[in-house]
Amino acid sequence: MTDISGLEPVATFCGKCDCGCPELFVDPGAPVERRVVLTDDFGQRVQMSADQFSSLVDDAKNGKLDGIALS
């Protein structure tokens, strides 16, 4: 499981079970380019800048990621 100590929780995705759902955190101690942290239920994590995360959110809002949910 991924160590999340020191991370500030932002959101849990799914949350309907107790299987370690993906979560979004902010790591205030990380360099700016790695401050946003997304964990999955397999113990992996992705770190990105706030600008990169903002771009991802914009793409999702504009429907660019809709095809993934239908796969």
N, CA, C and O atoms as a DFTB+ gen file, in Angstrom:
284 C
 N C O
     1  1       0.847      -1.178       0.000
     2  2       0.000       0.000       0.000
     3  2       0.892       1.241       0.000
     4  3       1.980       1.229       0.575
     5  1       0.438       2.282      -0.631
     6  2       1.180       3.530      -0.740
     7  2       1.184       4.271       0.592
     8  3       0.156       4.357       1.263
     9  1       2.351       4.811       0.975
    10  2       2.458       5.604       2.194
    11  2       1.870       6.989       1.926
    12  3       2.358       7.718       1.062
    13  1       0.837       7.345       2.655
    14  2       0.183       8.635       2.448
    15  2       0.393       9.577       3.630
    16  3      -0.268      10.611       3.727
    17  1       1.313       9.222       4.530
    18  2       1.570      10.087       5.672
    19  2       2.115      11.431       5.177
    20  3       2.958      11.471       4.282
    21  1       1.641      12.496       5.748
    22  2       2.072      13.837       5.370
    23  2       1.310      14.421       4.198
    24  3       1.510      15.584       3.850
    25  1       0.430      13.625       3.576
    26  2      -0.357      14.126       2.451
    27  2      -1.697      14.665       2.937
    28  3      -2.296      14.126       3.868
    29  1      -2.157      15.729       2.301
    30  2      -3.459      16.313       2.638
    31  2      -4.512      15.745       1.693
    32  3      -4.424      15.954       0.483
    33  1      -5.516      15.023       2.225
    34  2      -6.540      14.424       1.358
    35  2      -7.424      15.484       0.715
    36  3      -7.786      16.481       1.339
    37  1      -7.766      15.241      -0.563
    38  2      -8.638      16.147      -1.306
    39  2      -9.927      15.437      -1.704
    40  3     -11.019      15.968      -1.498
    41  1      -9.803      14.230      -2.276
    42  2     -10.985      13.511      -2.757
    43  2     -10.708      12.010      -2.793
    44  3      -9.573      11.573      -2.983
    45  1     -11.781      11.232      -2.605
    46  2     -11.740       9.779      -2.775
    47  2     -12.678       9.438      -3.918
    48  3     -13.821       9.895      -3.946
    49  1     -12.203       8.642      -4.855
    50  2     -13.006       8.264      -6.016
    51  2     -13.551       6.865      -5.791
    52  3     -12.801       5.947      -5.457
    53  1     -14.813       6.706      -5.968
    54  2     -15.565       5.492      -5.681
    55  2     -16.043       5.591      -4.247
    56  3     -17.139       6.096      -4.004
    57  1     -15.263       5.131      -3.300
    58  2     -15.649       5.233      -1.903
    59  2     -16.818       4.357      -1.515
    60  3     -17.323       4.472      -0.398
    61  1     -17.266       3.483      -2.405
    62  2     -18.419       2.625      -2.139
    63  2     -18.012       1.281      -1.539
    64  3     -18.844       0.410      -1.285
    65  1     -16.710       1.145      -1.325
    66  2     -16.223      -0.133      -0.828
    67  2     -15.071       0.132       0.143
    68  3     -14.764       1.278       0.470
    69  1     -14.460      -0.929       0.581
    70  2     -13.311      -0.799       1.477
    71  2     -12.111      -1.504       0.848
    72  3     -11.408      -2.279       1.495
    73  1     -11.899      -1.204      -0.450
    74  2     -10.841      -1.910      -1.182
    75  2      -9.656      -1.010      -1.521
    76  3      -8.803      -1.397      -2.320
    77  1      -9.589       0.173      -0.934
    78  2      -8.482       1.070      -1.250
    79  2      -8.733       1.864      -2.505
    80  3      -7.915       1.834      -3.424
    81  1      -9.822       2.563      -2.570
    82  2     -10.200       3.328      -3.751
    83  2      -9.151       4.382      -4.109
    84  3      -8.407       4.830      -3.237
    85  1      -9.082       4.784      -5.381
    86  2      -8.172       5.852      -5.776
    87  2      -8.462       7.126      -4.981
    88  3      -9.613       7.444      -4.681
    89  1      -7.396       7.841      -4.651
    90  2      -7.532       9.071      -3.877
    91  2      -6.644      10.167      -4.443
    92  3      -5.623       9.900      -5.076
    93  1      -7.056      11.403      -4.201
    94  2      -6.312      12.582      -4.625
    95  2      -5.821      13.305      -3.383
    96  3      -6.580      13.522      -2.439
    97  1      -4.535      13.679      -3.389
    98  2      -3.914      14.357      -2.260
    99  2      -3.092      15.543      -2.742
   100  3      -2.765      15.658      -3.923
   101  1      -2.769      16.417      -1.804
   102  2      -1.756      17.444      -2.011
   103  2      -0.617      17.135      -1.051
   104  3      -0.839      16.873       0.131
   105  1       0.599      17.169      -1.569
   106  2       1.795      16.951      -0.751
   107  2       2.482      18.299      -0.574
   108  3       3.253      18.718      -1.437
   109  1       2.212      18.981       0.536
   110  2       2.761      20.324       0.727
   111  2       4.282      20.357       0.834
   112  3       4.885      21.414       0.652
   113  1       4.903      19.240       1.122
   114  2       6.353      19.193       1.248
   115  2       7.083      18.817      -0.031
   116  3       8.314      18.815      -0.064
   117  1       6.340      18.502      -1.081
   118  2       6.953      18.083      -2.348
   119  2       7.332      19.297      -3.187
   120  3       6.790      20.384      -2.990
   121  1       8.260      19.113      -4.119
   122  2       8.558      20.189      -5.063
   123  2       7.287      20.549      -5.840
   124  3       6.409      19.705      -6.019
   125  1       7.191      21.774      -6.292
   126  2       5.993      22.265      -6.970
   127  2       5.566      21.354      -8.122
   128  3       4.372      21.151      -8.340
   129  1       6.522      20.811      -8.852
   130  2       6.189      19.985     -10.014
   131  2       5.686      18.591      -9.644
   132  3       5.335      17.809     -10.527
   133  1       5.647      18.268      -8.337
   134  2       5.183      16.941      -7.884
   135  2       4.183      17.035      -6.735
   136  3       3.997      16.065      -6.001
   137  1       3.547      18.174      -6.573
   138  2       2.732      18.436      -5.389
   139  2       1.376      17.722      -5.383
   140  3       0.877      17.377      -4.312
   141  1       0.777      17.494      -6.540
   142  2      -0.518      16.803      -6.617
   143  2      -0.248      15.307      -6.732
   144  3       0.534      14.879      -7.581
   145  1      -0.894      14.511      -5.879
   146  2      -0.641      13.068      -5.824
   147  2      -1.956      12.319      -6.012
   148  3      -2.936      12.566      -5.309
   149  1      -1.955      11.404      -6.969
   150  2      -3.100      10.531      -7.215
   151  2      -2.659       9.105      -6.932
   152  3      -1.712       8.615      -7.547
   153  1      -3.340       8.430      -6.005
   154  2      -3.017       7.046      -5.676
   155  2      -4.096       6.131      -6.237
   156  3      -5.236       6.551      -6.435
   157  1      -3.728       4.875      -6.494
   158  2      -4.722       3.908      -6.936
   159  2      -4.845       2.778      -5.914
   160  3      -4.150       2.766      -4.898
   161  1      -5.716       1.856      -6.192
   162  2      -5.967       0.768      -5.244
   163  2      -4.963      -0.372      -5.397
   164  3      -5.136      -1.424      -4.783
   165  1      -3.915      -0.185      -6.205
   166  2      -2.860      -1.179      -6.361
   167  2      -1.571      -0.742      -5.679
   168  3      -0.546      -1.411      -5.808
   169  1      -1.610       0.374      -4.955
   170  2      -0.434       0.861      -4.255
   171  2       0.474       1.747      -5.084
   172  3       1.585       2.070      -4.664
   173  1       0.009       2.140      -6.256
   174  2       0.797       3.008      -7.131
   175  2       0.393       4.471      -6.920
   176  3      -0.665       4.766      -6.363
   177  1       1.260       5.375      -7.379
   178  2       0.925       6.788      -7.278
   179  2       1.497       7.553      -8.454
   180  3       2.519       7.177      -9.028
   181  1       0.818       8.630      -8.798
   182  2       1.255       9.546      -9.838
   183  2       1.382      10.903      -9.180
   184  3       0.489      11.337      -8.452
   185  1       2.503      11.576      -9.438
   186  2       2.703      12.909      -8.899
   187  2       2.813      13.880     -10.058
   188  3       3.453      13.578     -11.065
   189  1       2.192      15.049      -9.924
   190  2       2.185      16.050     -10.989
   191  2       2.075      17.440     -10.401
   192  3       1.791      17.607      -9.215
   193  1       2.299      18.423     -11.232
   194  2       2.153      19.811     -10.790
   195  2       0.678      20.194     -10.797
   196  3      -0.153      19.509     -11.393
   197  1       0.372      21.287     -10.133
   198  2      -1.003      21.798     -10.136
   199  2      -1.421      22.184     -11.553
   200  3      -2.584      22.013     -11.917
   201  1      -0.489      22.703     -12.359
   202  2      -0.801      23.049     -13.747
   203  2      -1.156      21.804     -14.559
   204  3      -2.110      21.821     -15.337
   205  1      -0.399      20.739     -14.382
   206  2      -0.701      19.495     -15.086
   207  2      -2.057      18.947     -14.660
   208  3      -2.838      18.495     -15.496
   209  1      -2.335      18.988     -13.365
   210  2      -3.619      18.493     -12.875
   211  2      -4.758      19.360     -13.413
   212  3      -5.812      18.843     -13.783
   213  1      -4.548      20.662     -13.456
   214  2      -5.554      21.578     -13.987
   215  2      -5.867      21.259     -15.448
   216  3      -7.024      21.310     -15.864
   217  1      -4.841      20.934     -16.217
   218  2      -5.029      20.556     -17.615
   219  2      -5.853      19.276     -17.722
   220  3      -6.723      19.169     -18.586
   221  1      -5.586      18.307     -16.852
   222  2      -6.341      17.059     -16.818
   223  2      -7.811      17.325     -16.489
   224  3      -8.705      16.764     -17.121
   225  1      -8.049      18.170     -15.513
   226  2      -9.422      18.517     -15.128
   227  2     -10.137      19.215     -16.289
   228  3     -11.293      18.910     -16.583
   229  1      -9.451      20.148     -16.943
   230  2     -10.052      20.843     -18.094
   231  2     -10.422      19.858     -19.199
   232  3     -11.503      19.950     -19.779
   233  1      -9.520      18.911     -19.490
   234  2      -9.820      17.899     -20.507
   235  2     -11.045      17.072     -20.114
   236  3     -11.891      16.770     -20.956
   237  1     -11.134      16.711     -18.847
   238  2     -12.292      15.936     -18.377
   239  2     -13.578      16.751     -18.512
   240  3     -14.602      16.231     -18.956
   241  1     -13.526      18.014     -18.132
   242  2     -14.715      18.871     -18.246
   243  2     -15.159      19.049     -19.683
   244  3     -16.350      19.180     -19.964
   245  1     -14.192      19.052     -20.597
   246  2     -14.510      19.259     -22.023
   247  2     -14.839      17.964     -22.748
   248  3     -15.015      17.968     -23.966
   249  1     -14.926      16.844     -22.013
   250  2     -15.357      15.582     -22.598
   251  2     -14.268      14.771     -23.270
   252  3     -14.557      13.726     -23.853
   253  1     -13.019      15.222     -23.206
   254  2     -11.934      14.507     -23.880
   255  2     -11.662      13.137     -23.278
   256  3     -11.040      12.299     -23.931
   257  1     -12.104      12.888     -22.065
   258  2     -11.842      11.617     -21.399
   259  2     -13.076      10.709     -21.340
   260  3     -13.016       9.617     -20.774
   261  1     -14.175      11.149     -21.915
   262  2     -15.418      10.391     -21.828
   263  2     -15.300       8.978     -22.419
   264  3     -15.912       8.041     -21.907
   265  1     -14.528       8.826     -23.474
   266  2     -14.374       7.517     -24.115
   267  2     -13.732       6.488     -23.203
   268  3     -13.994       5.293     -23.345
   269  1     -12.909       6.920     -22.283
   270  2     -12.252       5.982     -21.364
   271  2     -13.272       5.314     -20.459
   272  3     -13.176       4.118     -20.185
   273  1     -14.245       6.079     -19.996
   274  2     -15.265       5.543     -19.093
   275  2     -16.166       4.526     -19.793
   276  3     -16.775       3.680     -19.138
   277  1     -16.251       4.606     -21.092
   278  2     -17.104       3.688     -21.854
   279  2     -16.384       2.426     -22.287
   280  3     -17.014       1.499     -22.795
   281  1     -15.074       2.376     -22.094
   282  2     -14.285       1.214     -22.535
   283  2     -14.564       0.001     -21.685
   284  3     -13.987      -1.062     -21.917
